[in-house]
Each structure stands twice: as C-alpha cells, then as structure tokens.
Amino acid sequence: MTKTNHLWKSRWTFIMAATGSAVGLGNIWKFPYITGEYGGGAFVLVYLACILLVGIPVMMSEVMLGRAGRSDPIDSMLKLSRQSAASPGWSLVGISGVLAGMMILAFYSVVAGWALEYVWQSASGHYNGVEASAIENHFGELTSDISRQLIWHTVFIALTAGVVAAGVSKGIGAAVDTLMPTLFILMIILVAYAIFEGDFAAGAAFLFTPDFSKLSGETILVALGHAFFTLSLGMGAIMVYGSYMPSGGNIGTTVLLIAFFDTAIALLAGLAIFPIVFSNGLQPGAGPGLMFVTLPLAFNSLPAGNLMGTIFFALVSIAALSSSISLIEPGVAWLEKHRIPRLASTLALALTGWAGGALCIHYGSVFDFLDYVTANIMLPLGGLLIAIFTGWILSPDRVKNEIGFKSFRMHKIWLWIIRVVAPAGIVLIFANSLGLI
Ligand code: TRP
C-alpha cells in the first residue's frame, strides 16, 4: 500500500530525512563520551572501519529492502520472504526492530530532555558569570532530580509524538532541510573556538593517535554497536524511510552521502569537545555527562555565550527530535497498515516510550541496560540478519535490479561484503566479546 503522502518529494528529501535520523545524540553526545571511555584513537579507528565495512553496506541493504518491500519493516520482510519462498520467520527482523526502537526511545528521550533543560538554562542566563565548578555540578544536580527530568522528558516525547502524528513527509522533510545545515555551521564555529581557546593539539591527538594496547573485544563490540546506532541501522528505521523513497535511482551514492554527513558531524563533535576537556583539566572518560559539562564551560567564557549555548542545545534537541521520530515510525507504520489511525498508533507508542523513559529516570540500571542491549546486541543482530537475507535469500537478479549500482564492479564488491565480510565480522565480534575466541 503506497499512498502518495507516504512518499518523499525527492531523493534529496530522503537524504535529509535519513541524515536527520542518523545525526543525533549518537553523534554529539554518545560518540565523544564512549570515545573518551574506550581510550581515544584506537576506538575511533575501529569505529571508522565498522562504518565503512559493515555500516555503509548494511545501510544500502536496508534502504533496498524497504524500497522493494514498500511497507513497514514487519510487512516488508514478510512480503519479501514470501516472494523468495523463505520462512515468514524473517519478519522477526521487523518485530525486533519495532521493539528495539521503543527501547532506544526510552533512554534517548531522557537524554534529549537533558538537552532541552540546557536550552532553558542557557536562555534564562543561568550560566552568566557562574564559576566553572558550578557549571560542572549542574549536570549531577539535574540527573539526581527526578521530577525535573520527568518534565523535560515528557516535553520531548510530546514533541516527537506531535511530529510523527502530523506525518513525516511535509513536517520533518521541510524542517531538516534548513536545520541540518545550521547544525553543521554551528559545529564548525565550536571547533574554531576549540582551536583558539582549547588545547586543540591534545584533543586531536586523543582522537586520532591510536593506542592499540587499549583495544579489547569489548571495545570492538562497542565500536560496532555504535556504528549501527549512529547510522540508525538494524531496526527498520532506514527500511521504513526507504519504503517512502521514489523507485529507481542509485542507492549506493545516496547512502554514501548520508554516512559522510553522519561521520563528519561525529568527528567535528569530538574536535569541539576534547580540546575543552583537556584545557579545563577534565577527564575524557567522564561518561554521559561529558558534553553537558564541557560545552557549557566553553560557552561560559565565550562572548555571547548564552546565546550560543541556547542555539547549540536547541540544535542538539532538534537533531534528537529528527532522530527520535525514526524510532517510532516503524511501529506506527505497522499499526497504520493494520488499520489503526496514525494518531492512535502514535499515542500508543509514545506512551510506551514515555513509561520506559520514566523507568530510566528512576533506575539508572534500566537506562544502562537498554542502551547496552540495543546498541551492542539487538542492532548488530538485526544488521546480521538483514545482510544474510539480502545476500543469501533474495534472488540475486532482483537484488541487482533493486540496488541499482551503475558500476558492475561496485556491485560485486558490495555483494561480497554483504554476503561474507559483514556477517563474518559481526559474528566474530560477538564471539570475541563473549570470550569464545
Ligand atoms: N542515529 C541516531 C543517533 O545517532 C539514533 C537513532 C535514531 C537510531 N533512529 C535509530 C539508532 C534507529 C538505531 C536505530 O542519535
């Protein structure tokens, strides 16, 4: 069932929507802090390898499956497996995707709530002439204040539900078109600030000098998990976005562009944050508070810091919003397909996500569990199954037509990665982190 209001206007709108989904808290908040926790350069190198060898090829598959299936992830997988005379059990990929989306939404909206709180604090001049230590303490105060977190978390879920209920194409398509470039420009300004005011050499060295003694099975699994998380892969978000894509057109170059934008924003965020960490004597391994402590510190000593801080955290919130809508869209599309009105579907899923977020706020262990299990287990597993399904279950002719590479050589390379390299890589990384090899 394809309705015209469920199609993107153009390839560019698809690129912006997928980039909106990809670029989010994963890039600006999570990437710098896990890079800090897992030791810097070596982690970054493994992460880049995962993006190139697993993330990009799997993203191409996921877009292709969506465009070929033309439905929500559960029904797309069902339809494609029937057409290939394969087990309907492949729809489990879609089911686990819908579940993973809700699980991610739960903790994601808590962090997005923190960003909203920082918008408010910056806008109301809270950081004016405040001691650096007070800024550092603010994050700890916020994360131990349950009711304040609940308020902002509720605001964020409501915003997400509002956008999704209104439909994806017009609202979000138009919004991300201007917001994503603005985010990019602000990020460059922050990096410039880090160059002049921070310890840029130390920050860049931390990001780009690999110390391989810091690599362990766990580090590699986290890098792989983050590659999936940051590209929004392995749970059908990109699949459902692909199903709204006009037919024809080269999926390969489209995906390369999305992955390039996503990686650039993550690296720029690292280059904005670590120089400030080192020049203020903070710890790179400070954990989830890293962005929330370093950036207000930087803004505090900037001319027009309040304004910059307000704009920056507003953009982080918007980046989070354009990502969170893709977390519930697969489930909403599925309910809608089964004749539940879009508004009711959205409300049901938003409420579930809200309840999960409330649990995360009350119990830090729920937050950590959801974050770990989705990124490091469910998404890579989803990606593994997507690669196997594309490479070994769908008919090779159909795959070749759908993916639409112009060069036969590129097609062969991609197919070889999808059949062998990506699945083997994911299995080896799983086995290694379980201590089996
Ligand atoms: N990619 C987003 C980020 O980095 C998070 C996200 C949105 C996501 N949709 C997803 C992660 C789907 C996995 C799957 O912030």
Short mmCIF file of N, CA and C and ligand atoms in Angstrom, two decimals, residues 18-30 100-101 104 108 226 228-238 262 319-320 322-328 330 379, ligand 1:
data_model
loop_
_atom_site.label_atom_id
_atom_site.label_comp_id
_atom_site.label_asym_id
_atom_site.label_seq_id
_atom_site.Cartn_x
_atom_site.Cartn_y
_atom_site.Cartn_z
N ALA A 18 16.95 10.83 6.20
CA ALA A 18 17.82 9.78 6.72
C ALA A 18 18.98 10.39 7.49
N THR A 19 19.50 11.53 7.00
CA THR A 19 20.57 12.20 7.75
C THR A 19 20.01 12.72 9.08
N GLY A 20 18.78 13.23 9.05
CA GLY A 20 18.14 13.67 10.29
C GLY A 20 18.02 12.52 11.28
N SER A 21 17.70 11.34 10.77
CA SER A 21 17.61 10.18 11.64
C SER A 21 18.99 9.78 12.16
N ALA A 22 19.97 9.81 11.28
CA ALA A 22 21.31 9.36 11.66
C ALA A 22 21.99 10.34 12.61
N VAL A 23 21.97 11.61 12.26
CA VAL A 23 22.67 12.61 13.07
C VAL A 23 21.81 12.94 14.28
N GLY A 24 22.31 12.64 15.44
CA GLY A 24 21.53 12.90 16.64
C GLY A 24 22.41 12.86 17.87
N LEU A 25 21.81 12.45 18.97
CA LEU A 25 22.57 12.38 20.22
C LEU A 25 23.73 11.40 20.08
N GLY A 26 23.56 10.41 19.21
CA GLY A 26 24.63 9.44 18.98
C GLY A 26 25.91 10.13 18.55
N ASN A 27 25.81 11.14 17.73
CA ASN A 27 26.99 11.83 17.21
C ASN A 27 27.56 12.82 18.20
N ILE A 28 26.67 13.63 18.80
CA ILE A 28 27.16 14.79 19.54
C ILE A 28 27.37 14.45 21.02
N TRP A 29 26.54 13.56 21.54
CA TRP A 29 26.65 13.20 22.95
C TRP A 29 27.39 11.88 23.14
N LYS A 30 26.92 10.82 22.42
CA LYS A 30 27.42 9.49 22.73
C LYS A 30 28.82 9.23 22.17
N ALA A 100 13.15 -2.72 19.48
CA ALA A 100 14.40 -2.00 19.75
C ALA A 100 14.16 -0.50 19.66
N GLY A 101 13.33 -0.09 18.71
CA GLY A 101 13.03 1.34 18.57
C GLY A 101 12.43 1.90 19.85
N ILE A 104 15.12 2.04 22.56
CA ILE A 104 16.04 3.17 22.40
C ILE A 104 15.33 4.48 22.76
N TYR A 108 16.71 7.47 25.08
CA TYR A 108 17.05 8.58 24.18
C TYR A 108 16.31 9.85 24.58
N HIS A 226 28.13 1.04 18.03
CA HIS A 226 27.91 2.46 17.81
C HIS A 226 27.78 2.78 16.32
N PHE A 228 26.28 0.98 14.18
CA PHE A 228 24.87 0.73 13.88
C PHE A 228 23.98 1.82 14.47
N PHE A 229 24.27 2.18 15.70
CA PHE A 229 23.43 3.17 16.39
C PHE A 229 23.47 4.51 15.64
N THR A 230 24.66 4.95 15.29
CA THR A 230 24.77 6.29 14.72
C THR A 230 24.18 6.35 13.32
N LEU A 231 24.22 5.24 12.58
CA LEU A 231 23.61 5.26 11.24
C LEU A 231 22.13 4.85 11.29
N SER A 232 21.59 4.65 12.47
CA SER A 232 20.18 4.24 12.64
C SER A 232 19.89 2.89 11.99
N LEU A 233 20.85 1.97 12.07
CA LEU A 233 20.70 0.71 11.34
C LEU A 233 20.22 -0.43 12.21
N GLY A 234 19.72 -1.46 11.55
CA GLY A 234 19.48 -2.74 12.23
C GLY A 234 18.13 -2.85 12.89
N MET A 235 17.27 -1.85 12.77
CA MET A 235 15.95 -1.97 13.40
C MET A 235 14.81 -1.51 12.51
N GLY A 236 15.09 -1.28 11.24
CA GLY A 236 13.99 -0.99 10.33
C GLY A 236 13.65 0.48 10.17
N ALA A 237 14.36 1.37 10.87
CA ALA A 237 14.08 2.80 10.71
C ALA A 237 14.42 3.23 9.29
N ILE A 238 15.61 2.81 8.84
CA ILE A 238 16.05 3.17 7.50
C ILE A 238 15.23 2.39 6.46
N ASP A 262 27.05 11.96 8.53
CA ASP A 262 26.97 11.44 9.90
C ASP A 262 28.35 11.37 10.55
N ALA A 319 18.21 17.91 16.55
CA ALA A 319 18.85 16.72 15.98
C ALA A 319 18.29 15.47 16.64
N ALA A 320 18.05 15.55 17.96
CA ALA A 320 17.48 14.40 18.68
C ALA A 320 16.06 14.14 18.20
N SER A 322 14.72 14.86 15.22
CA SER A 322 14.67 14.28 13.87
C SER A 322 15.15 12.83 13.89
N SER A 323 15.81 12.42 14.97
CA SER A 323 16.18 11.00 15.13
C SER A 323 15.07 10.23 15.82
N SER A 324 14.48 10.81 16.85
CA SER A 324 13.52 10.03 17.65
C SER A 324 12.27 9.70 16.84
N ILE A 325 11.91 10.58 15.90
CA ILE A 325 10.73 10.22 15.09
C ILE A 325 10.98 8.94 14.31
N SER A 326 12.24 8.71 13.94
CA SER A 326 12.51 7.49 13.18
C SER A 326 12.53 6.27 14.10
N LEU A 327 12.53 6.50 15.41
CA LEU A 327 12.48 5.37 16.34
C LEU A 327 11.06 4.82 16.47
N ILE A 328 10.05 5.68 16.31
CA ILE A 328 8.69 5.12 16.41
C ILE A 328 8.01 4.96 15.06
N PRO A 330 8.69 3.07 12.46
CA PRO A 330 8.44 1.69 12.02
C PRO A 330 7.21 1.09 12.69
N LEU A 379 20.86 -4.26 17.60
CA LEU A 379 21.13 -3.64 16.30
C LEU A 379 22.11 -4.45 15.45
N1 TRP B 1 21.10 7.56 14.86
C1 TRP B 1 20.55 8.29 15.97
C2 TRP B 1 21.68 8.98 16.71
O1 TRP B 1 22.81 8.74 16.43
C3 TRP B 1 19.74 7.42 16.89
C4 TRP B 1 18.71 6.65 16.16
C5 TRP B 1 17.63 7.16 15.53
C6 TRP B 1 18.71 5.28 15.93
N2 TRP B 1 16.95 6.16 14.93
C7 TRP B 1 17.57 4.99 15.15
C8 TRP B 1 19.56 4.26 16.32
C9 TRP B 1 17.31 3.70 14.72
C10 TRP B 1 19.28 2.97 15.90
C11 TRP B 1 18.19 2.69 15.11
O2 TRP B 1 21.45 9.74 17.58
#
